[in-house]
Amino acid sequence: MRSLVRYCVWLVLDGGWFQWLWLFLVTIGVFLIRYAQLLISFFYYICPFPDFLDRLFQKTAILQYLFSFRLQAPMQPDTATIIKSYGYNVEHHIVETEDGFVLSLFRVCPSNISAKNLGLSPSSSGQVPSRRSPVLIMHGLMMCSDVWVISGKKSLPFALCDAGYDVWLGNNRGNRYSCKHRTLDPRTEKFWNWSLDEFARYDIPSQINYIKNVTLFEKISYVGFSQGTAQGFAAFSIDPNLAKSIEVFIALAPAVTVKGLSNPIASSIIKASPSFIFLLFGDKILLGSEPAWKTIFSQNVFSRILDNAMKLLFGWNMSQIDPESKKKFYRHLYSTTSVKSVVHWFQIITHPHHLTPTLSCSHLQMYDDTAHLSSRSFSRIKYDLSKFNVPCALFYGDADTIIDGPALVQMLGNAVVHVHVETEYEHLDFLWAKNVHERVYPGVMKVLSQFTTI
């Protein structure tokens, strides 16, 4: 509460009327986002003519364009369904972390090979199937495994599978496929009390060790996108034994050295006290009412809202992604996570690391539990990447406004075995750009082939 008071005092003395107006609008916006589903349901409950409204909406073109007018959002196809729809076999594996979270792994294999025959056990004919080098692929912040396969045949998992790899799609705790715990209830605060540190300490090691046990491979390859790369760098830097399990680390749009946000309004929110962020968004699930917005808005409007949000927050034009495909992609863009995990990223962005006397950038650090204290006598603990020794290939775009690729190359030193800078590529382009399968994925394949045998 004292942090909130200090923030309000700053608004009065330093921020001026514009910052007060912004705070008011943000508060109203957060309230609408958090309670959208409740407000919609209440409106329909008190409306004396709901059937008339439904008929009116269905017959009015402009209303059909703006709104979807469904009390229940349509079920989005899950990862397994999407994989099967493109002619591949899939197997759903359950992994339990050391601290009790239950995670989902999806294994992709060719249509002519069943998942059970990808390992080393003899088949029904008594023959031992050929070994396929395993690859774990991890999604980014507020995402799930859907984002890797929703773009269809040109998706990276399918390309790797066709090339002969044993492909595994990972999921972090709290998202669509991993919202379960051995003892904790998702409705409680304790269930959501985690951040990037827990991803690195529990989720990544649990999934890697599980894959090793199933495939009987001593080493696997790791592919991460955005936060998926940060989790990898953090996990391998604190656990040398885990690092020895990685053949090569492919980092797509690596969110390790982060520039922050150029938008001054968004930047002011990031710099606010964690207490203020928790006050706005709660201390459990982040944007839990997001499905309600899919219910309210049509695909056209929902796509435009996200495009404008990306432009406002990050300065992205999203021009490399097909406009029609966005309608499908954006429906799978968001998956649940904890508010604390986002606060952790705010802390990383607002506390730069000095690489040289003249060069500094945001750098991975552990969650700061002392951020609410007035005294700054406590030292922040950073993930030390100076001695990182896992061979890694970095792929990033020169139009990506939130990551500092050259700074990461300098930080990792000799661990970097390949650098690919894609012209005019922004952050999400490494997932969904129209030509990503032509401009980026061949380079990924080439690096993997240098460190693995298939």
Coordinates of C-alpha atoms in Angstrom, one line a residue:
M1 CA 0.0 0.0 0.0
R2 CA 2.9 2.4 0.8
S3 CA 4.2 1.8 -2.7
L4 CA 0.9 2.7 -4.2
V5 CA 0.8 5.9 -2.1
R6 CA 4.3 6.8 -3.3
Y7 CA 3.3 6.2 -6.9
C8 CA 0.3 8.5 -6.5
V9 CA 2.5 11.2 -4.9
W10 CA 4.8 11.0 -7.9
L11 CA 1.8 11.4 -10.1
V12 CA 0.8 14.6 -8.3
L13 CA 4.2 16.2 -8.0
D14 CA 5.9 14.9 -11.2
G15 CA 3.4 13.3 -13.5
G16 CA 0.9 16.1 -14.0
W17 CA -2.7 15.9 -15.2
F18 CA -1.8 13.7 -18.1
Q19 CA -0.5 10.9 -15.9
W20 CA -3.6 11.2 -13.7
L21 CA -5.8 10.8 -16.7
W22 CA -3.7 7.8 -17.9
L23 CA -4.0 6.2 -14.5
F24 CA -7.8 6.6 -14.5
L25 CA -8.1 5.2 -18.0
V26 CA -5.9 2.2 -17.2
T27 CA -7.8 1.5 -14.0
I28 CA -11.1 1.5 -15.9
G29 CA -9.6 -0.6 -18.7
V30 CA -8.3 -3.2 -16.3
F31 CA -11.6 -3.4 -14.5
L32 CA -13.4 -4.0 -17.8
I33 CA -10.9 -6.6 -18.9
R34 CA -11.0 -8.5 -15.6
Y35 CA -14.8 -8.5 -15.3
A36 CA -15.9 -8.6 -18.9
Q37 CA -17.5 -12.0 -18.8
L38 CA -19.4 -11.1 -15.6
L39 CA -20.7 -7.8 -17.1
I40 CA -21.8 -9.6 -20.3
S41 CA -23.6 -12.3 -18.4
F42 CA -25.3 -9.7 -16.2
F43 CA -26.4 -7.7 -19.2
Y44 CA -28.1 -10.8 -20.8
Y45 CA -29.6 -11.8 -17.4
I46 CA -31.3 -8.4 -16.9
C47 CA -32.3 -7.9 -20.5
P48 CA -36.1 -8.6 -20.9
F49 CA -35.7 -9.5 -24.6
P50 CA -32.5 -11.5 -25.2
D51 CA -34.0 -13.4 -28.1
F52 CA -34.9 -10.1 -29.8
L53 CA -31.3 -8.9 -29.3
D54 CA -29.9 -12.1 -30.8
R55 CA -32.1 -11.7 -33.9
L56 CA -31.2 -8.0 -34.2
F57 CA -27.5 -8.8 -34.1
Q58 CA -27.7 -11.5 -36.7
K59 CA -29.5 -9.3 -39.2
T60 CA -27.4 -6.2 -38.7
A61 CA -24.2 -6.3 -40.9
I62 CA -22.3 -3.6 -38.9
L63 CA -23.0 -5.4 -35.6
Q64 CA -21.9 -8.7 -37.1
Y65 CA -18.6 -7.1 -38.1
L66 CA -18.0 -5.6 -34.8
F67 CA -19.2 -8.3 -32.5
S68 CA -19.5 -12.0 -32.5
F69 CA -22.5 -12.1 -30.1
R70 CA -21.9 -15.4 -28.4
L71 CA -22.3 -16.0 -24.7
Q72 CA -19.8 -18.8 -25.0
A73 CA -16.6 -18.4 -27.1
P74 CA -16.2 -21.2 -29.6
M75 CA -13.8 -24.0 -28.5
Q76 CA -10.4 -23.5 -30.1
P77 CA -8.9 -26.7 -31.5
D78 CA -6.1 -28.0 -29.2
T79 CA -2.6 -28.8 -30.1
A80 CA -3.3 -32.5 -30.6
T81 CA -6.3 -31.8 -32.9
I82 CA -4.3 -29.3 -35.0
I83 CA -1.4 -31.8 -35.4
K84 CA -3.8 -34.6 -36.5
S85 CA -5.6 -32.2 -38.9
Y86 CA -2.4 -31.8 -40.9
G87 CA -1.8 -35.6 -41.2
Y88 CA 0.6 -36.2 -38.4
N89 CA 0.4 -38.6 -35.5
V90 CA 0.6 -37.2 -32.0
E91 CA 1.0 -38.5 -28.4
H92 CA 0.1 -36.6 -25.3
H93 CA 2.5 -37.0 -22.4
I94 CA 2.1 -35.9 -18.8
V95 CA 5.1 -34.6 -16.8
E96 CA 5.0 -33.8 -13.1
T97 CA 7.6 -31.2 -11.8
E98 CA 9.5 -31.5 -8.6
D99 CA 7.2 -28.9 -7.0
G100 CA 4.0 -30.7 -8.1
F101 CA 2.8 -29.0 -11.3
V102 CA 1.4 -31.2 -14.0
L103 CA 2.7 -30.3 -17.5
S104 CA 1.7 -31.4 -21.0
L105 CA 4.1 -32.5 -23.7
F106 CA 3.0 -33.2 -27.2
R107 CA 5.0 -35.5 -29.4
V108 CA 4.8 -35.1 -33.1
C109 CA 5.6 -38.0 -35.5
P110 CA 5.0 -38.9 -39.2
S111 CA 1.7 -40.3 -40.3
N112 CA 3.3 -43.6 -41.3
I113 CA 4.9 -44.1 -37.8
S114 CA 2.9 -44.4 -34.6
A115 CA 4.3 -42.5 -31.6
K116 CA 4.9 -45.7 -29.7
N117 CA 7.3 -46.9 -32.3
L118 CA 9.5 -43.8 -32.2
G119 CA 11.5 -45.1 -29.2
L120 CA 13.9 -48.0 -28.9
S121 CA 11.5 -50.8 -28.0
P122 CA 11.1 -53.5 -30.6
S123 CA 8.0 -53.2 -32.7
S124 CA 5.4 -56.0 -33.2
S125 CA 7.6 -57.4 -36.0
G126 CA 10.5 -57.7 -33.6
Q127 CA 12.5 -55.0 -35.4
V128 CA 14.0 -52.0 -33.6
P129 CA 12.8 -48.8 -35.2
S130 CA 15.4 -46.2 -36.4
R131 CA 16.4 -43.6 -33.7
R132 CA 15.2 -40.1 -34.3
S133 CA 17.1 -37.3 -32.6
P134 CA 14.8 -35.6 -30.1
V135 CA 14.1 -31.8 -30.1
L136 CA 12.2 -29.9 -27.4
I137 CA 10.4 -26.8 -28.7
M138 CA 9.3 -24.2 -26.1
H139 CA 6.8 -21.3 -26.6
G140 CA 7.0 -17.7 -25.4
L141 CA 5.4 -15.6 -22.7
M142 CA 1.6 -16.0 -22.4
M143 CA 1.6 -18.7 -25.0
C144 CA 1.2 -22.5 -25.3
S145 CA 2.2 -25.2 -27.8
D146 CA -0.7 -24.1 -30.1
V147 CA 1.5 -21.3 -31.6
W148 CA 3.9 -23.7 -33.1
V149 CA 1.5 -25.7 -35.2
I150 CA -1.4 -23.3 -36.0
S151 CA 0.3 -22.0 -39.2
G152 CA 0.0 -25.4 -40.8
K153 CA 2.4 -27.4 -42.9
K154 CA 5.0 -24.7 -42.9
S155 CA 5.3 -24.8 -39.1
L156 CA 8.7 -25.6 -37.7
P157 CA 7.6 -28.8 -35.8
F158 CA 6.2 -30.3 -39.0
A159 CA 9.4 -29.3 -40.9
L160 CA 11.6 -31.0 -38.3
C161 CA 9.4 -34.0 -38.2
D162 CA 9.6 -34.4 -42.0
A163 CA 13.4 -34.0 -41.7
G164 CA 13.6 -37.0 -39.4
Y165 CA 13.6 -35.5 -35.9
D166 CA 11.6 -36.7 -32.9
V167 CA 9.7 -33.5 -32.1
W168 CA 8.3 -32.6 -28.6
L169 CA 6.3 -29.5 -27.9
G170 CA 6.6 -28.2 -24.3
N171 CA 4.2 -26.2 -22.1
N172 CA 4.8 -24.0 -19.1
R173 CA 2.9 -24.3 -15.9
G174 CA -0.4 -22.3 -15.7
N175 CA -1.1 -22.3 -19.5
R176 CA -3.9 -24.0 -21.3
Y177 CA -2.4 -27.5 -21.1
S178 CA -0.6 -27.3 -17.7
C179 CA -3.1 -25.7 -15.3
K180 CA -3.0 -28.5 -12.8
H181 CA -1.1 -29.3 -9.6
R182 CA -0.8 -32.3 -7.3
T183 CA -2.3 -30.5 -4.3
L184 CA -2.9 -26.8 -5.1
D185 CA -6.2 -25.4 -6.5
P186 CA -6.0 -23.0 -9.5
R187 CA -8.4 -20.7 -7.7
T188 CA -5.9 -20.0 -4.9
E189 CA -3.1 -17.5 -4.8
K190 CA -0.5 -20.2 -4.0
F191 CA -1.1 -21.9 -7.3
W192 CA -0.1 -18.8 -9.2
N193 CA 2.9 -17.8 -7.0
W194 CA 5.6 -18.4 -9.6
S195 CA 7.7 -16.6 -12.3
L196 CA 10.5 -17.2 -14.7
D197 CA 12.6 -18.7 -11.9
E198 CA 10.2 -21.6 -11.5
F199 CA 10.1 -22.2 -15.3
A200 CA 13.9 -22.5 -15.3
R201 CA 14.3 -24.4 -12.0
Y202 CA 11.4 -26.9 -12.5
D203 CA 9.6 -26.9 -15.8
I204 CA 12.5 -27.0 -18.3
P205 CA 14.5 -29.7 -16.4
S206 CA 11.4 -31.9 -15.8
Q207 CA 10.5 -31.9 -19.5
I208 CA 14.1 -32.4 -20.7
N209 CA 14.7 -35.3 -18.3
Y210 CA 11.3 -36.9 -19.2
I211 CA 12.2 -36.8 -22.9
K212 CA 15.6 -38.3 -22.2
N213 CA 14.0 -41.2 -20.2
V214 CA 11.5 -41.9 -22.9
T215 CA 13.8 -41.8 -25.9
L216 CA 16.9 -43.1 -24.1
F217 CA 19.0 -40.3 -25.7
E218 CA 21.6 -38.8 -23.4
K219 CA 21.3 -35.5 -25.2
I220 CA 18.5 -33.6 -26.9
S221 CA 18.3 -30.3 -28.9
Y222 CA 16.4 -27.3 -27.6
V223 CA 14.5 -24.7 -29.6
G224 CA 13.0 -21.7 -27.9
F225 CA 11.1 -18.7 -28.9
S226 CA 11.2 -15.4 -26.9
Q227 CA 10.6 -16.3 -23.3
G228 CA 11.3 -19.9 -24.2
T229 CA 14.9 -18.9 -24.9
A230 CA 15.1 -17.0 -21.6
Q231 CA 13.9 -20.1 -19.7
G232 CA 16.6 -22.1 -21.5
F233 CA 19.4 -19.7 -20.8
A234 CA 18.4 -19.4 -17.1
A235 CA 17.9 -23.2 -16.7
F236 CA 21.2 -24.2 -18.3
S237 CA 23.2 -21.4 -16.5
I238 CA 22.2 -22.6 -13.0
D239 CA 22.3 -26.4 -13.7
P240 CA 25.6 -27.5 -15.3
N241 CA 24.4 -31.1 -15.5
L242 CA 21.2 -30.1 -17.3
A243 CA 23.4 -28.0 -19.7
K244 CA 25.3 -31.2 -20.6
S245 CA 22.1 -32.7 -21.8
I246 CA 21.8 -30.2 -24.7
E247 CA 23.3 -30.8 -28.1
V248 CA 22.6 -27.4 -29.4
F249 CA 20.3 -24.5 -28.4
I250 CA 18.4 -22.7 -31.1
A251 CA 17.2 -19.3 -29.9
L252 CA 14.5 -17.6 -32.0
A253 CA 13.9 -13.9 -31.1
P254 CA 15.9 -14.4 -27.9
A255 CA 14.4 -12.4 -25.1
V256 CA 17.4 -12.2 -22.9
T257 CA 18.9 -8.7 -23.5
V258 CA 15.7 -6.7 -23.6
K259 CA 15.5 -3.0 -24.7
G260 CA 12.2 -2.3 -23.1
L261 CA 9.2 -0.5 -24.5
S262 CA 9.5 2.7 -26.5
N263 CA 5.9 3.8 -25.7
P264 CA 6.2 6.3 -22.7
I265 CA 2.8 5.4 -21.3
A266 CA 3.5 1.7 -21.3
S267 CA 7.0 2.4 -20.0
S268 CA 5.5 4.3 -17.0
I269 CA 3.4 1.2 -16.0
I270 CA 6.4 -1.1 -16.3
K271 CA 8.4 1.2 -13.9
A272 CA 5.6 1.2 -11.3
S273 CA 6.0 -0.7 -8.1
P274 CA 5.1 -4.4 -8.2
S275 CA 2.4 -3.6 -5.5
F276 CA 0.7 -1.3 -8.0
I277 CA 0.8 -4.0 -10.8
F278 CA -0.7 -6.6 -8.4
L279 CA -3.3 -4.0 -7.4
L280 CA -4.4 -3.6 -11.0
F281 CA -4.3 -7.2 -12.2
G282 CA -4.6 -9.2 -9.0
D283 CA -2.1 -11.7 -7.8
K284 CA -3.3 -14.8 -9.6
I285 CA -4.0 -15.4 -13.2
L286 CA -3.2 -12.6 -15.7
L287 CA -6.2 -11.5 -17.9
G288 CA -8.4 -14.4 -17.0
S289 CA -11.3 -12.8 -18.8
E290 CA -9.5 -12.9 -22.2
P291 CA -11.9 -15.6 -23.6
A292 CA -14.7 -13.1 -22.9
W293 CA -13.2 -10.7 -25.4
K294 CA -13.1 -13.4 -28.0
T295 CA -16.7 -13.9 -27.3
I296 CA -17.5 -10.2 -27.7
F297 CA -15.6 -9.3 -30.8
S298 CA -15.6 -10.8 -34.2
Q299 CA -12.4 -12.1 -35.7
N300 CA -11.9 -9.0 -37.8
V301 CA -12.1 -6.6 -34.8
F302 CA -10.2 -8.9 -32.5
S303 CA -7.4 -9.1 -35.0
R304 CA -7.3 -5.3 -35.4
I305 CA -7.3 -4.7 -31.7
L306 CA -4.2 -6.9 -31.3
D307 CA -2.5 -5.3 -34.3
N308 CA -3.1 -1.9 -32.7
A309 CA -1.9 -3.1 -29.3
M310 CA 1.3 -4.4 -30.8
K311 CA 1.9 -1.1 -32.6
L312 CA 1.2 0.9 -29.5
L313 CA 3.3 -1.2 -27.1
F314 CA 6.2 -2.3 -29.3
G315 CA 6.0 -0.3 -32.5
W316 CA 5.5 -3.5 -34.6
N317 CA 3.8 -3.2 -37.9
M318 CA 3.0 -6.9 -38.2
S319 CA 3.3 -6.6 -42.0
Q320 CA 5.1 -9.8 -42.5
I321 CA 2.1 -11.9 -41.3
D322 CA -0.7 -12.6 -43.7
P323 CA -3.8 -10.4 -42.7
E324 CA -6.2 -13.3 -43.2
S325 CA -4.1 -15.7 -41.3
K326 CA -3.9 -13.4 -38.3
K327 CA -7.6 -14.0 -37.6
K328 CA -6.7 -17.7 -36.9
F329 CA -3.3 -17.1 -35.3
Y330 CA -4.4 -14.5 -32.9
R331 CA -7.1 -16.7 -31.5
H332 CA -4.3 -18.9 -30.2
L333 CA -1.8 -16.2 -29.3
Y334 CA -2.8 -15.8 -25.6
S335 CA -2.7 -18.5 -23.0
T336 CA -2.9 -18.0 -19.2
T337 CA 0.0 -17.2 -17.0
S338 CA 0.6 -15.7 -13.6
V339 CA 0.7 -11.9 -12.9
K340 CA 3.9 -12.5 -11.0
S341 CA 5.7 -13.8 -14.2
V342 CA 4.9 -10.6 -16.0
V343 CA 6.0 -8.5 -13.0
H344 CA 9.2 -10.4 -13.1
W345 CA 9.7 -9.3 -16.7
F346 CA 9.0 -5.7 -15.7
Q347 CA 11.8 -6.0 -13.1
I348 CA 14.2 -7.3 -15.7
I349 CA 13.4 -4.5 -18.1
T350 CA 13.7 -1.7 -15.5
H351 CA 17.1 -2.8 -14.1
P352 CA 19.8 -2.7 -16.8
H353 CA 23.0 -4.6 -16.7
H354 CA 26.2 -2.9 -17.6
L355 CA 28.1 -4.9 -20.2
T356 CA 30.8 -2.2 -20.6
P357 CA 31.2 1.3 -19.2
T358 CA 29.3 2.6 -22.2
L359 CA 27.0 -0.3 -23.0
S360 CA 24.1 -1.5 -20.9
C361 CA 20.9 -3.5 -21.5
S362 CA 18.4 -5.4 -19.5
H363 CA 19.6 -8.8 -18.4
L364 CA 18.1 -11.9 -16.9
Q365 CA 17.8 -11.7 -13.1
M366 CA 15.9 -13.7 -10.5
Y367 CA 12.6 -12.4 -9.2
D368 CA 13.2 -9.5 -6.7
D369 CA 11.1 -10.2 -3.6
T370 CA 12.5 -7.0 -1.9
A371 CA 11.2 -4.7 -4.6
H372 CA 8.5 -3.4 -2.3
L373 CA 11.0 -2.4 0.4
S374 CA 12.1 1.2 0.6
S375 CA 15.7 0.1 1.3
R376 CA 17.8 -0.9 -1.7
S377 CA 20.6 -2.6 0.4
F378 CA 19.7 -5.9 -1.1
S379 CA 21.5 -7.1 -4.2
R380 CA 19.6 -8.5 -7.2
I381 CA 20.7 -12.0 -8.2
K382 CA 21.4 -12.3 -11.9
Y383 CA 21.7 -15.4 -14.1
D384 CA 25.4 -15.5 -15.1
L385 CA 25.7 -16.1 -18.8
S386 CA 29.4 -15.1 -19.0
K387 CA 30.4 -18.8 -18.6
F388 CA 27.5 -20.2 -20.7
N389 CA 28.9 -23.2 -22.6
V390 CA 26.0 -24.7 -24.5
P391 CA 26.4 -24.3 -28.3
C392 CA 23.7 -21.8 -29.3
A393 CA 22.5 -20.3 -32.6
L394 CA 20.8 -17.0 -32.4
F395 CA 18.1 -15.9 -34.9
Y396 CA 16.6 -12.4 -34.5
G397 CA 15.2 -9.6 -36.7
D398 CA 16.6 -6.2 -37.3
A399 CA 13.1 -4.7 -36.8
D400 CA 12.5 -6.3 -33.4
T401 CA 12.2 -3.4 -31.1
I402 CA 12.3 -5.3 -27.7
I403 CA 15.5 -7.4 -28.0
D404 CA 19.1 -6.4 -28.3
G405 CA 20.7 -9.1 -30.4
P406 CA 24.3 -7.7 -30.7
A407 CA 24.4 -7.3 -26.9
L408 CA 23.5 -11.0 -26.4
V409 CA 26.1 -12.1 -28.9
Q410 CA 28.7 -10.2 -27.0
M411 CA 27.5 -11.5 -23.7
L412 CA 27.6 -15.2 -24.7
G413 CA 31.0 -15.0 -26.4
N414 CA 32.4 -18.3 -27.7
A415 CA 29.1 -20.2 -27.0
V416 CA 27.6 -18.6 -30.1
V417 CA 28.1 -21.0 -33.1
H418 CA 25.7 -19.2 -35.5
V419 CA 24.0 -15.8 -35.8
H420 CA 21.2 -15.1 -38.3
V421 CA 19.8 -11.5 -38.5
E422 CA 16.7 -11.4 -40.6
T423 CA 15.9 -8.2 -42.5
E424 CA 12.6 -6.5 -41.6
Y425 CA 11.6 -9.2 -39.2
E426 CA 9.8 -8.3 -35.9
H427 CA 9.3 -10.5 -32.9
L428 CA 6.3 -12.7 -33.9
D429 CA 7.6 -13.1 -37.4
F430 CA 9.7 -16.0 -36.3
L431 CA 6.5 -17.9 -35.6
W432 CA 4.1 -16.7 -38.3
A433 CA 5.7 -14.6 -41.1
K434 CA 4.5 -15.6 -44.6
N435 CA 8.0 -16.7 -45.6
V436 CA 9.5 -17.8 -42.3
H437 CA 9.7 -21.4 -43.6
E438 CA 11.9 -20.1 -46.5
R439 CA 14.0 -17.4 -44.7
V440 CA 14.6 -18.8 -41.2
Y441 CA 13.8 -22.5 -40.8
P442 CA 16.4 -23.7 -43.4
G443 CA 19.0 -22.1 -41.2
V444 CA 17.6 -23.8 -38.2
M445 CA 17.8 -27.2 -40.0
K446 CA 21.4 -26.6 -41.0
V447 CA 22.5 -25.8 -37.5
L448 CA 20.7 -28.9 -36.1
S449 CA 22.2 -31.1 -38.7
Q450 CA 25.7 -30.0 -37.6
F451 CA 25.2 -31.2 -34.1
T452 CA 22.8 -34.2 -34.5
T453 CA 22.4 -37.3 -36.5
I454 CA 19.1 -38.4 -37.9

